[in-house]
Short mmCIF file of N, CA and C and ligand atoms in Angstrom, two decimals:
data_model
loop_
_atom_site.label_atom_id
_atom_site.label_comp_id
_atom_site.label_asym_id
_atom_site.label_seq_id
_atom_site.Cartn_x
_atom_site.Cartn_y
_atom_site.Cartn_z
N MET A 1 -136.01 81.99 44.23
CA MET A 1 -134.68 82.55 44.69
C MET A 1 -133.92 83.62 43.77
N ALA A 2 -133.19 84.46 44.26
CA ALA A 2 -132.67 85.45 43.33
C ALA A 2 -131.42 86.13 43.67
N LEU A 3 -130.41 86.47 42.97
CA LEU A 3 -129.30 87.12 43.29
C LEU A 3 -129.63 88.76 43.57
N LEU A 4 -129.12 89.39 44.64
CA LEU A 4 -129.61 90.75 44.68
C LEU A 4 -128.25 91.42 44.30
N GLN A 5 -128.38 92.72 43.89
CA GLN A 5 -127.45 93.64 43.54
C GLN A 5 -126.79 94.20 44.90
N ILE A 6 -125.58 93.98 45.02
CA ILE A 6 -124.86 94.47 46.37
C ILE A 6 -124.42 95.99 46.24
N ARG A 7 -124.83 96.76 46.93
CA ARG A 7 -124.37 98.33 46.97
C ARG A 7 -122.85 98.60 47.33
N HIS A 8 -122.28 99.26 46.71
CA HIS A 8 -120.80 99.56 47.17
C HIS A 8 -120.72 100.94 47.61
N TYR A 9 -119.94 101.33 48.58
CA TYR A 9 -119.45 102.37 49.08
C TYR A 9 -119.15 103.16 47.99
N PRO A 10 -119.51 104.49 47.81
CA PRO A 10 -120.20 105.24 48.84
C PRO A 10 -121.67 105.31 48.55
N ASP A 11 -122.26 104.42 48.27
CA ASP A 11 -123.79 104.24 48.27
C ASP A 11 -124.52 104.78 49.64
N PRO A 12 -125.20 105.88 49.39
CA PRO A 12 -125.89 106.52 50.63
C PRO A 12 -126.57 105.47 51.40
N VAL A 13 -127.22 104.46 51.04
CA VAL A 13 -128.04 103.52 51.70
C VAL A 13 -127.25 102.73 52.99
N LEU A 14 -126.08 102.82 52.58
CA LEU A 14 -124.94 102.10 53.59
C LEU A 14 -124.81 103.16 54.75
N LYS A 15 -125.20 104.28 54.88
CA LYS A 15 -124.91 105.25 55.91
C LYS A 15 -126.23 105.49 56.69
N VAL A 16 -127.33 104.83 56.34
CA VAL A 16 -128.56 105.07 56.86
C VAL A 16 -128.78 104.15 57.90
N PRO A 17 -129.19 104.56 59.34
CA PRO A 17 -129.66 103.40 60.22
C PRO A 17 -130.76 102.78 59.77
N ALA A 18 -130.81 101.38 59.87
CA ALA A 18 -131.98 100.52 59.46
C ALA A 18 -132.93 100.55 60.49
N VAL A 19 -134.18 100.28 60.05
CA VAL A 19 -135.46 100.21 60.77
C VAL A 19 -135.72 98.94 61.25
N PRO A 20 -136.10 98.86 62.52
CA PRO A 20 -136.60 97.52 63.04
C PRO A 20 -137.66 96.67 62.35
N VAL A 21 -137.57 95.36 62.13
CA VAL A 21 -138.54 94.52 61.51
C VAL A 21 -139.72 94.22 62.45
N ASP A 22 -141.06 94.47 62.07
CA ASP A 22 -142.01 94.14 62.83
C ASP A 22 -143.03 93.27 62.32
N VAL A 23 -142.91 92.56 61.03
CA VAL A 23 -143.61 91.86 60.25
C VAL A 23 -142.76 90.56 59.97
N PHE A 24 -143.19 89.59 60.33
CA PHE A 24 -142.57 88.24 59.86
C PHE A 24 -143.33 87.45 59.17
N ASP A 25 -143.11 87.72 57.85
CA ASP A 25 -144.05 87.17 56.85
C ASP A 25 -143.22 86.57 55.79
N ASP A 26 -143.73 86.09 54.79
CA ASP A 26 -143.07 85.32 53.79
C ASP A 26 -142.15 86.28 52.82
N GLN A 27 -142.38 87.54 52.78
CA GLN A 27 -141.77 88.50 52.07
C GLN A 27 -140.45 88.50 52.81
N LEU A 28 -140.36 88.66 54.05
CA LEU A 28 -139.09 88.78 55.08
C LEU A 28 -138.36 87.56 54.65
N ARG A 29 -138.90 86.45 54.76
CA ARG A 29 -138.23 85.09 54.53
C ARG A 29 -137.68 84.96 53.25
N GLN A 30 -138.40 85.50 52.14
CA GLN A 30 -137.81 85.35 50.85
C GLN A 30 -136.66 86.33 50.63
N LEU A 31 -136.71 87.58 51.44
CA LEU A 31 -135.42 88.46 51.29
C LEU A 31 -134.20 87.99 52.05
N ALA A 32 -134.44 87.24 53.27
CA ALA A 32 -133.47 86.60 53.86
C ALA A 32 -132.88 85.23 52.87
N ALA A 33 -133.59 84.58 52.32
CA ALA A 33 -133.19 83.57 51.47
C ALA A 33 -132.26 84.11 50.11
N ASP A 34 -132.83 85.41 49.59
CA ASP A 34 -132.12 85.86 48.46
C ASP A 34 -130.91 86.46 49.07
N MET A 35 -130.71 87.03 50.23
CA MET A 35 -129.63 87.54 50.66
C MET A 35 -128.60 86.41 50.97
N ALA A 36 -129.02 85.14 51.45
CA ALA A 36 -128.11 83.89 51.65
C ALA A 36 -127.52 83.74 50.47
N GLU A 37 -128.29 83.50 49.43
CA GLU A 37 -127.98 83.05 48.06
C GLU A 37 -126.84 84.08 47.55
N THR A 38 -127.11 85.28 47.78
CA THR A 38 -126.24 86.51 47.22
C THR A 38 -124.91 86.47 47.89
N MET A 39 -124.82 86.19 49.54
CA MET A 39 -123.84 86.12 50.23
C MET A 39 -123.00 84.78 49.74
N TYR A 40 -123.43 83.62 49.33
CA TYR A 40 -122.76 82.46 49.12
C TYR A 40 -122.16 82.50 47.67
N ALA A 41 -122.75 83.31 46.79
CA ALA A 41 -122.43 83.55 45.59
C ALA A 41 -121.12 84.40 45.47
N ALA A 42 -121.21 85.36 46.33
CA ALA A 42 -120.10 86.38 46.24
C ALA A 42 -118.54 85.86 46.12
N PRO A 43 -117.95 85.17 47.06
CA PRO A 43 -118.51 84.62 48.36
C PRO A 43 -118.22 85.49 49.33
N GLY A 44 -119.08 85.33 50.45
CA GLY A 44 -118.96 86.19 51.51
C GLY A 44 -119.33 85.19 52.80
N VAL A 45 -118.96 85.70 54.00
CA VAL A 45 -119.50 85.13 55.07
C VAL A 45 -120.59 85.91 56.01
N GLY A 46 -120.80 87.14 55.46
CA GLY A 46 -122.06 88.00 56.08
C GLY A 46 -122.69 88.83 55.05
N LEU A 47 -123.76 89.17 55.31
CA LEU A 47 -124.55 90.24 54.56
C LEU A 47 -125.59 90.91 55.15
N ALA A 48 -125.64 92.04 55.49
CA ALA A 48 -126.82 92.81 56.06
C ALA A 48 -127.65 93.46 55.06
N ALA A 49 -129.09 93.69 55.30
CA ALA A 49 -130.02 94.12 54.28
C ALA A 49 -129.55 95.38 53.52
N PRO A 50 -129.11 96.44 54.42
CA PRO A 50 -128.70 97.70 53.70
C PRO A 50 -127.77 97.41 52.57
N GLN A 51 -126.95 96.23 52.60
CA GLN A 51 -126.11 96.24 51.57
C GLN A 51 -126.73 95.71 50.29
N VAL A 52 -127.91 95.40 50.32
CA VAL A 52 -128.67 95.02 48.99
C VAL A 52 -129.75 96.11 49.08
N GLY A 53 -129.63 97.38 49.59
CA GLY A 53 -130.56 98.31 49.27
C GLY A 53 -132.00 98.54 50.09
N VAL A 54 -131.80 97.51 51.24
CA VAL A 54 -133.25 97.45 52.06
C VAL A 54 -132.59 97.86 53.54
N SER A 55 -133.42 99.07 53.90
CA SER A 55 -133.02 99.62 55.22
C SER A 55 -133.64 99.01 56.29
N SER A 56 -133.69 97.65 56.47
CA SER A 56 -134.20 96.92 57.52
C SER A 56 -133.17 96.29 58.36
N ARG A 57 -133.72 95.99 59.74
CA ARG A 57 -132.45 95.20 60.53
C ARG A 57 -132.57 93.74 60.38
N LEU A 58 -132.07 93.17 59.24
CA LEU A 58 -132.06 91.98 59.05
C LEU A 58 -130.44 91.79 58.44
N LEU A 59 -130.00 90.53 58.83
CA LEU A 59 -128.74 90.15 58.28
C LEU A 59 -128.62 88.62 58.17
N VAL A 60 -127.81 88.30 57.37
CA VAL A 60 -127.43 86.88 57.35
C VAL A 60 -125.84 86.41 57.55
N ILE A 61 -125.60 85.33 58.15
CA ILE A 61 -124.29 85.17 58.62
C ILE A 61 -124.07 83.61 58.29
N ASP A 62 -122.86 83.31 57.80
CA ASP A 62 -122.42 81.88 57.76
C ASP A 62 -120.96 82.01 57.69
N CYS A 63 -120.28 81.62 58.77
CA CYS A 63 -118.97 81.56 58.94
C CYS A 63 -118.31 79.96 59.03
N SER A 64 -119.17 79.21 58.90
CA SER A 64 -118.83 77.62 59.22
C SER A 64 -117.96 77.17 58.07
N ALA A 65 -117.69 77.68 56.96
CA ALA A 65 -116.76 77.26 56.02
C ALA A 65 -115.22 77.56 56.48
N ARG A 66 -115.13 78.64 57.35
CA ARG A 66 -113.86 78.98 57.96
C ARG A 66 -113.84 78.67 59.51
N ASP A 67 -114.88 78.45 60.15
CA ASP A 67 -114.73 78.20 61.52
C ASP A 67 -116.01 77.52 62.03
N GLU A 68 -115.97 76.53 62.88
CA GLU A 68 -116.91 75.69 63.16
C GLU A 68 -118.04 76.60 63.77
N GLY A 69 -119.22 76.17 63.95
CA GLY A 69 -120.36 77.12 64.28
C GLY A 69 -121.81 76.32 63.68
N PRO A 70 -122.75 77.21 63.92
CA PRO A 70 -123.98 76.94 63.55
C PRO A 70 -124.54 76.82 62.16
N GLY A 71 -123.71 77.27 61.18
CA GLY A 71 -124.32 77.27 59.76
C GLY A 71 -125.11 78.64 59.57
N LEU A 72 -125.92 78.35 58.66
CA LEU A 72 -126.55 79.81 58.36
C LEU A 72 -127.49 80.26 59.26
N LEU A 73 -127.16 81.55 59.73
CA LEU A 73 -128.20 82.24 60.48
C LEU A 73 -128.74 83.42 59.84
N SER A 74 -130.02 83.55 59.94
CA SER A 74 -130.94 84.79 59.70
C SER A 74 -131.22 85.50 60.91
N VAL A 75 -130.87 86.73 60.94
CA VAL A 75 -130.76 87.36 62.08
C VAL A 75 -131.59 88.65 62.12
N VAL A 76 -132.52 88.90 62.96
CA VAL A 76 -133.61 89.87 62.84
C VAL A 76 -133.55 90.86 64.24
N ASN A 77 -133.42 92.09 63.94
CA ASN A 77 -133.35 92.96 65.10
C ASN A 77 -132.37 92.58 66.19
N PRO A 78 -130.93 92.42 65.82
CA PRO A 78 -130.05 92.07 66.79
C PRO A 78 -129.58 93.01 67.78
N GLU A 79 -129.23 92.65 68.94
CA GLU A 79 -128.70 93.61 70.02
C GLU A 79 -127.51 92.76 70.62
N ILE A 80 -126.55 93.36 70.97
CA ILE A 80 -125.33 92.82 71.61
C ILE A 80 -125.53 93.11 73.11
N LEU A 81 -125.86 92.04 73.78
CA LEU A 81 -126.15 92.18 75.32
C LEU A 81 -124.85 92.26 76.14
N GLU A 82 -123.57 91.54 75.79
CA GLU A 82 -122.50 91.50 76.44
C GLU A 82 -121.47 91.29 75.36
N ALA A 83 -120.34 92.12 75.82
CA ALA A 83 -119.10 91.79 74.90
C ALA A 83 -117.85 91.82 75.60
N GLU A 84 -116.82 90.88 75.44
CA GLU A 84 -115.65 90.84 76.46
C GLU A 84 -114.39 90.55 75.42
N GLY A 85 -113.28 90.92 76.00
CA GLY A 85 -111.96 90.39 75.22
C GLY A 85 -111.84 91.40 74.05
N GLU A 86 -110.84 91.29 73.47
CA GLU A 86 -110.35 92.05 72.19
C GLU A 86 -109.59 91.34 71.34
N LEU A 87 -109.84 91.52 70.03
CA LEU A 87 -109.05 91.08 68.96
C LEU A 87 -108.83 91.86 67.83
N PHE A 88 -107.66 91.67 67.09
CA PHE A 88 -107.37 92.79 65.97
C PHE A 88 -107.16 91.80 64.76
N ASP A 89 -108.15 91.90 63.82
CA ASP A 89 -107.98 90.95 62.71
C ASP A 89 -108.41 91.60 61.50
N GLU A 90 -107.95 91.08 60.18
CA GLU A 90 -108.36 91.80 59.07
C GLU A 90 -109.68 91.39 58.64
N GLU A 91 -110.22 92.43 58.07
CA GLU A 91 -111.65 92.38 57.82
C GLU A 91 -111.81 93.03 56.20
N GLY A 92 -112.85 92.30 55.52
CA GLY A 92 -113.05 92.94 54.22
C GLY A 92 -114.72 93.33 54.45
N CYS A 93 -115.35 93.65 53.40
CA CYS A 93 -116.63 93.83 53.14
C CYS A 93 -117.22 93.93 51.74
N LEU A 94 -118.27 93.03 51.44
CA LEU A 94 -118.87 93.18 50.12
C LEU A 94 -119.20 94.45 49.50
N SER A 95 -119.40 95.31 50.43
CA SER A 95 -119.80 96.74 50.07
C SER A 95 -118.55 97.49 49.95
N VAL A 96 -117.16 97.14 50.38
CA VAL A 96 -116.04 97.93 50.13
C VAL A 96 -115.15 96.89 49.37
N PRO A 97 -115.46 96.50 47.99
CA PRO A 97 -114.69 95.30 47.50
C PRO A 97 -113.38 95.67 47.34
N GLY A 98 -112.34 94.58 47.55
CA GLY A 98 -111.07 94.60 47.20
C GLY A 98 -110.16 95.50 48.29
N PHE A 99 -110.72 95.81 49.45
CA PHE A 99 -109.87 96.62 50.32
C PHE A 99 -110.20 95.80 51.76
N TYR A 100 -109.09 95.61 52.35
CA TYR A 100 -108.97 94.78 53.60
C TYR A 100 -108.22 95.70 54.84
N ALA A 101 -108.57 95.59 55.95
CA ALA A 101 -107.61 96.17 56.87
C ALA A 101 -107.97 95.48 58.37
N ASN A 102 -107.09 95.74 59.21
CA ASN A 102 -107.36 95.17 60.57
C ASN A 102 -108.24 96.30 61.36
N VAL A 103 -109.10 95.54 62.15
CA VAL A 103 -109.98 96.27 62.92
C VAL A 103 -110.17 95.65 64.31
N ALA A 104 -110.23 96.46 65.30
CA ALA A 104 -110.29 96.02 66.63
C ALA A 104 -111.86 95.82 66.98
N ARG A 105 -112.00 94.56 67.48
CA ARG A 105 -113.34 94.13 67.98
C ARG A 105 -113.29 93.51 69.36
N SER A 106 -114.47 93.08 69.83
CA SER A 106 -114.54 92.43 71.09
C SER A 106 -114.36 90.90 70.58
N ALA A 107 -113.89 89.87 71.38
CA ALA A 107 -113.59 88.62 71.07
C ALA A 107 -114.68 87.70 71.19
N ARG A 108 -115.55 88.14 72.20
CA ARG A 108 -116.78 87.32 72.51
C ARG A 108 -117.79 88.16 72.61
N VAL A 109 -119.05 87.82 72.05
CA VAL A 109 -120.16 88.65 72.20
C VAL A 109 -121.37 87.60 72.54
N LYS A 110 -122.45 88.51 73.33
CA LYS A 110 -123.71 87.52 73.55
C LYS A 110 -124.72 88.44 72.76
N VAL A 111 -125.51 87.87 71.88
CA VAL A 111 -126.32 88.62 70.96
C VAL A 111 -127.78 88.12 71.18
N ARG A 112 -128.79 88.90 71.23
CA ARG A 112 -130.14 88.57 71.34
C ARG A 112 -130.59 89.09 70.01
N PHE A 113 -131.41 88.18 69.14
CA PHE A 113 -132.20 88.66 68.18
C PHE A 113 -133.50 87.75 67.89
N GLN A 114 -134.20 87.98 66.79
CA GLN A 114 -135.31 87.28 66.45
C GLN A 114 -135.06 86.43 65.30
N ASP A 115 -135.70 85.09 65.08
CA ASP A 115 -135.29 84.48 63.88
C ASP A 115 -136.51 84.95 62.93
N LEU A 116 -136.68 84.09 61.88
CA LEU A 116 -137.54 84.61 60.58
C LEU A 116 -138.93 84.15 61.03
N GLN A 117 -139.32 83.61 62.34
CA GLN A 117 -140.46 83.39 62.64
C GLN A 117 -140.84 84.33 63.83
N GLY A 118 -139.95 85.20 64.12
CA GLY A 118 -140.17 86.23 65.31
C GLY A 118 -139.81 85.71 66.58
N GLU A 119 -139.19 84.52 66.73
CA GLU A 119 -138.90 83.93 68.03
C GLU A 119 -137.62 84.59 68.49
N THR A 120 -137.55 84.99 69.72
CA THR A 120 -136.44 85.38 70.28
C THR A 120 -135.42 84.49 70.57
N ARG A 121 -134.18 84.63 70.29
CA ARG A 121 -132.97 83.76 70.54
C ARG A 121 -131.90 84.44 71.20
N VAL A 122 -131.10 83.68 71.85
CA VAL A 122 -129.90 84.27 72.49
C VAL A 122 -128.72 83.45 71.99
N LEU A 123 -127.62 83.99 71.80
CA LEU A 123 -126.60 83.06 71.26
C LEU A 123 -125.12 83.70 71.58
N GLU A 124 -124.16 82.92 72.06
CA GLU A 124 -122.91 83.43 72.15
C GLU A 124 -122.02 83.11 71.25
N ALA A 125 -121.21 83.98 70.80
CA ALA A 125 -120.20 83.83 69.74
C ALA A 125 -118.92 84.20 69.85
N GLU A 126 -117.82 83.44 69.39
CA GLU A 126 -116.40 84.02 69.43
C GLU A 126 -115.77 83.88 68.41
N GLY A 127 -114.59 84.49 68.31
CA GLY A 127 -113.67 84.43 67.01
C GLY A 127 -114.34 85.00 65.97
N LEU A 128 -114.15 84.27 64.76
CA LEU A 128 -114.70 84.87 63.53
C LEU A 128 -116.28 85.13 63.58
N TRP A 129 -117.08 84.32 64.23
CA TRP A 129 -118.37 84.57 64.35
C TRP A 129 -118.87 85.80 65.12
N ALA A 130 -117.96 85.96 66.10
CA ALA A 130 -118.12 87.32 67.05
C ALA A 130 -117.80 88.51 66.07
N VAL A 131 -116.62 88.29 65.24
CA VAL A 131 -116.42 89.64 64.54
C VAL A 131 -117.49 89.69 63.65
N ALA A 132 -118.07 88.79 62.90
CA ALA A 132 -119.02 88.85 61.70
C ALA A 132 -120.24 89.50 62.51
N PHE A 133 -120.75 89.10 63.67
CA PHE A 133 -121.96 89.91 64.29
C PHE A 133 -121.68 91.24 64.56
N GLN A 134 -120.24 91.68 64.81
CA GLN A 134 -120.24 93.05 65.25
C GLN A 134 -120.13 93.93 63.78
N HIS A 135 -119.44 93.14 62.77
CA HIS A 135 -119.36 93.95 61.61
C HIS A 135 -120.79 93.93 60.82
N GLU A 136 -121.69 93.15 61.00
CA GLU A 136 -123.15 93.25 60.32
C GLU A 136 -123.91 93.97 61.11
N ILE A 137 -123.86 93.87 62.38
CA ILE A 137 -124.76 94.80 63.31
C ILE A 137 -124.21 96.28 62.91
N ASP A 138 -123.15 96.61 62.76
CA ASP A 138 -122.58 97.83 62.31
C ASP A 138 -123.29 98.35 61.39
N HIS A 139 -123.49 97.38 60.21
CA HIS A 139 -124.30 97.72 58.94
C HIS A 139 -125.66 98.40 59.29
N LEU A 140 -126.19 97.83 60.17
CA LEU A 140 -127.58 98.27 60.50
C LEU A 140 -127.78 99.47 61.19
N ASP A 141 -126.43 99.96 61.64
CA ASP A 141 -126.44 101.25 62.21
C ASP A 141 -125.92 102.31 61.20
N GLY A 142 -125.62 101.81 60.00
CA GLY A 142 -125.01 102.70 58.94
C GLY A 142 -123.30 103.04 59.26
N ILE A 143 -122.89 101.81 59.99
CA ILE A 143 -121.27 102.10 60.16
C ILE A 143 -120.60 100.98 59.35
N LEU A 144 -119.52 101.34 58.59
CA LEU A 144 -118.77 100.30 57.96
C LEU A 144 -117.45 100.26 58.62
N PHE A 145 -116.75 99.04 58.17
CA PHE A 145 -115.48 98.64 59.14
C PHE A 145 -114.40 99.69 58.58
N VAL A 146 -114.64 100.47 57.63
CA VAL A 146 -113.62 101.52 57.46
C VAL A 146 -113.83 102.73 58.26
N ASP A 147 -115.03 102.79 58.90
CA ASP A 147 -115.14 103.88 60.01
C ASP A 147 -114.40 103.59 60.94
N HIS A 148 -114.10 102.42 61.29
CA HIS A 148 -113.13 102.28 62.68
C HIS A 148 -111.72 102.27 62.41
N LEU A 149 -111.18 102.80 61.30
CA LEU A 149 -109.81 102.73 60.97
C LEU A 149 -109.16 104.11 61.61
N SER A 150 -107.87 103.81 61.87
CA SER A 150 -107.12 105.06 62.36
C SER A 150 -107.01 106.09 61.20
N PRO A 151 -106.87 107.36 61.57
CA PRO A 151 -106.60 108.47 60.47
C PRO A 151 -105.60 107.96 59.44
N LEU A 152 -104.71 107.49 59.69
CA LEU A 152 -103.53 107.15 58.62
C LEU A 152 -104.33 106.11 57.68
N LYS A 153 -104.73 105.15 58.33
CA LYS A 153 -105.25 103.86 57.56
C LYS A 153 -106.35 104.36 56.81
N LYS A 154 -107.23 105.19 57.26
CA LYS A 154 -108.49 105.83 56.68
C LYS A 154 -107.91 106.67 55.28
N SER A 155 -106.87 107.57 55.53
CA SER A 155 -106.38 108.08 54.36
C SER A 155 -105.82 107.18 53.39
N MET A 156 -105.24 105.88 53.73
CA MET A 156 -104.87 105.06 52.74
C MET A 156 -105.98 104.51 51.99
N PHE A 157 -107.05 104.22 52.72
CA PHE A 157 -108.37 103.88 52.00
C PHE A 157 -109.00 104.83 51.02
N ARG A 158 -108.97 106.31 51.51
CA ARG A 158 -109.42 107.32 50.57
C ARG A 158 -108.71 107.33 49.45
N LYS A 159 -107.29 107.00 49.41
CA LYS A 159 -106.44 107.07 48.13
C LYS A 159 -106.72 105.88 47.52
N LYS A 160 -106.71 104.79 48.09
CA LYS A 160 -106.74 103.48 47.19
C LYS A 160 -108.13 103.14 46.58
N TYR A 161 -109.18 103.40 47.34
CA TYR A 161 -110.58 102.81 47.02
C TYR A 161 -111.01 103.30 45.67
N PRO A 162 -111.02 104.47 45.43
CA PRO A 162 -111.49 104.81 44.03
C PRO A 162 -110.93 104.19 42.90
N LYS A 163 -109.61 103.92 43.04
CA LYS A 163 -108.93 103.12 41.81
C LYS A 163 -109.49 101.65 42.02
N ILE A 164 -109.62 101.14 43.08
CA ILE A 164 -110.17 99.74 43.08
C ILE A 164 -111.34 99.58 42.42
N LEU A 165 -112.47 100.60 42.94
CA LEU A 165 -113.80 100.58 42.39
C LEU A 165 -113.81 100.87 40.94
N GLN A 166 -112.95 101.70 40.28
CA GLN A 166 -112.96 102.10 39.01
C GLN A 166 -112.54 100.71 38.27
N GLN A 167 -111.54 99.91 38.71
CA GLN A 167 -111.14 98.91 38.04
C GLN A 167 -112.22 97.88 38.01
N LEU A 168 -112.86 97.59 39.18
CA LEU A 168 -113.94 96.75 39.21
C LEU A 168 -114.99 97.10 38.18
N GLU A 169 -115.52 98.42 38.20
CA GLU A 169 -116.48 98.78 37.29
C GLU A 169 -116.09 98.56 35.79
N GLU A 170 -114.84 98.52 35.47
CA GLU A 170 -114.34 98.32 33.98
C GLU A 170 -114.48 96.85 33.84
N GLN A 171 -114.33 96.09 34.87
CA GLN A 171 -114.32 94.40 34.49
C GLN A 171 -115.90 94.24 34.41
N LEU A 172 -116.81 95.00 34.83
CA LEU A 172 -118.22 94.61 34.53
C LEU A 172 -118.78 94.92 33.00
C1 LIG B 1 -118.10 90.49 56.99
O1 LIG B 1 -117.46 90.12 54.90
C2 LIG B 1 -116.80 89.86 57.96
O2 LIG B 1 -113.29 92.60 49.55
C3 LIG B 1 -118.52 89.93 55.91
O3 LIG B 1 -113.41 91.49 47.21
C4 LIG B 1 -115.57 90.38 57.87
O4 LIG B 1 -118.07 88.40 53.63
C5 LIG B 1 -116.96 88.97 58.87
C6 LIG B 1 -115.57 89.80 50.22
C7 LIG B 1 -114.67 89.84 58.45
C8 LIG B 1 -116.06 88.31 59.52
C9 LIG B 1 -114.88 88.78 59.38
C10 LIG B 1 -114.84 90.93 50.54
C11 LIG B 1 -115.55 89.19 49.15
C12 LIG B 1 -116.34 89.17 51.57
C13 LIG B 1 -114.14 91.44 49.33
C14 LIG B 1 -117.18 89.37 53.75
C15 LIG B 1 -113.95 90.86 48.20
C16 LIG B 1 -114.85 89.80 48.02
C17 LIG B 1 -116.35 89.74 52.66
CO1 LIG B 2 -119.81 94.45 55.57
#
């Protein structure tokens, strides 16, 4: 097991659409395990491979500390099959540390993905789990939660974030 380095915005790897996984081997399972360890250490509830510099369609999610649900999920090549309802809740991101904002999302999603053995699974999620799936799948498409903000909120982000990041780097 190993802790991975989390890439921060504006690292260019966060903007690149990730490539589908087609080999389900021990290297993939090791990466997923290291991502889970990195997510729990942060602490966070979701982490996508581009956030650790790997442009592959893999993510880990565990919202069970804050909302009931299945526990740790390692999700490969996910696709949203159905989405319904709306919610507007505060989000953050381990790649955009220290900045939080409300984002409009679907309240319920049906997701098809492969597990670490390559088996196809279909899962329905709601509430925090649904938000986490949408947020993490966005990462695989090179989209960050700040890309969903209104122009006004986005300009607040552009003004505040460099200072937040500078403070964070001084702490290290
Ligand atoms: C994505 O986000 C998410 O700024 C995962 O200083 C967001 O785990 C899923 C975090 C909203 C569901 C709802 C962010 C930790 C963690 C920070 C995270 C920070 C420390 C974010
Ligand atoms: Co994120």
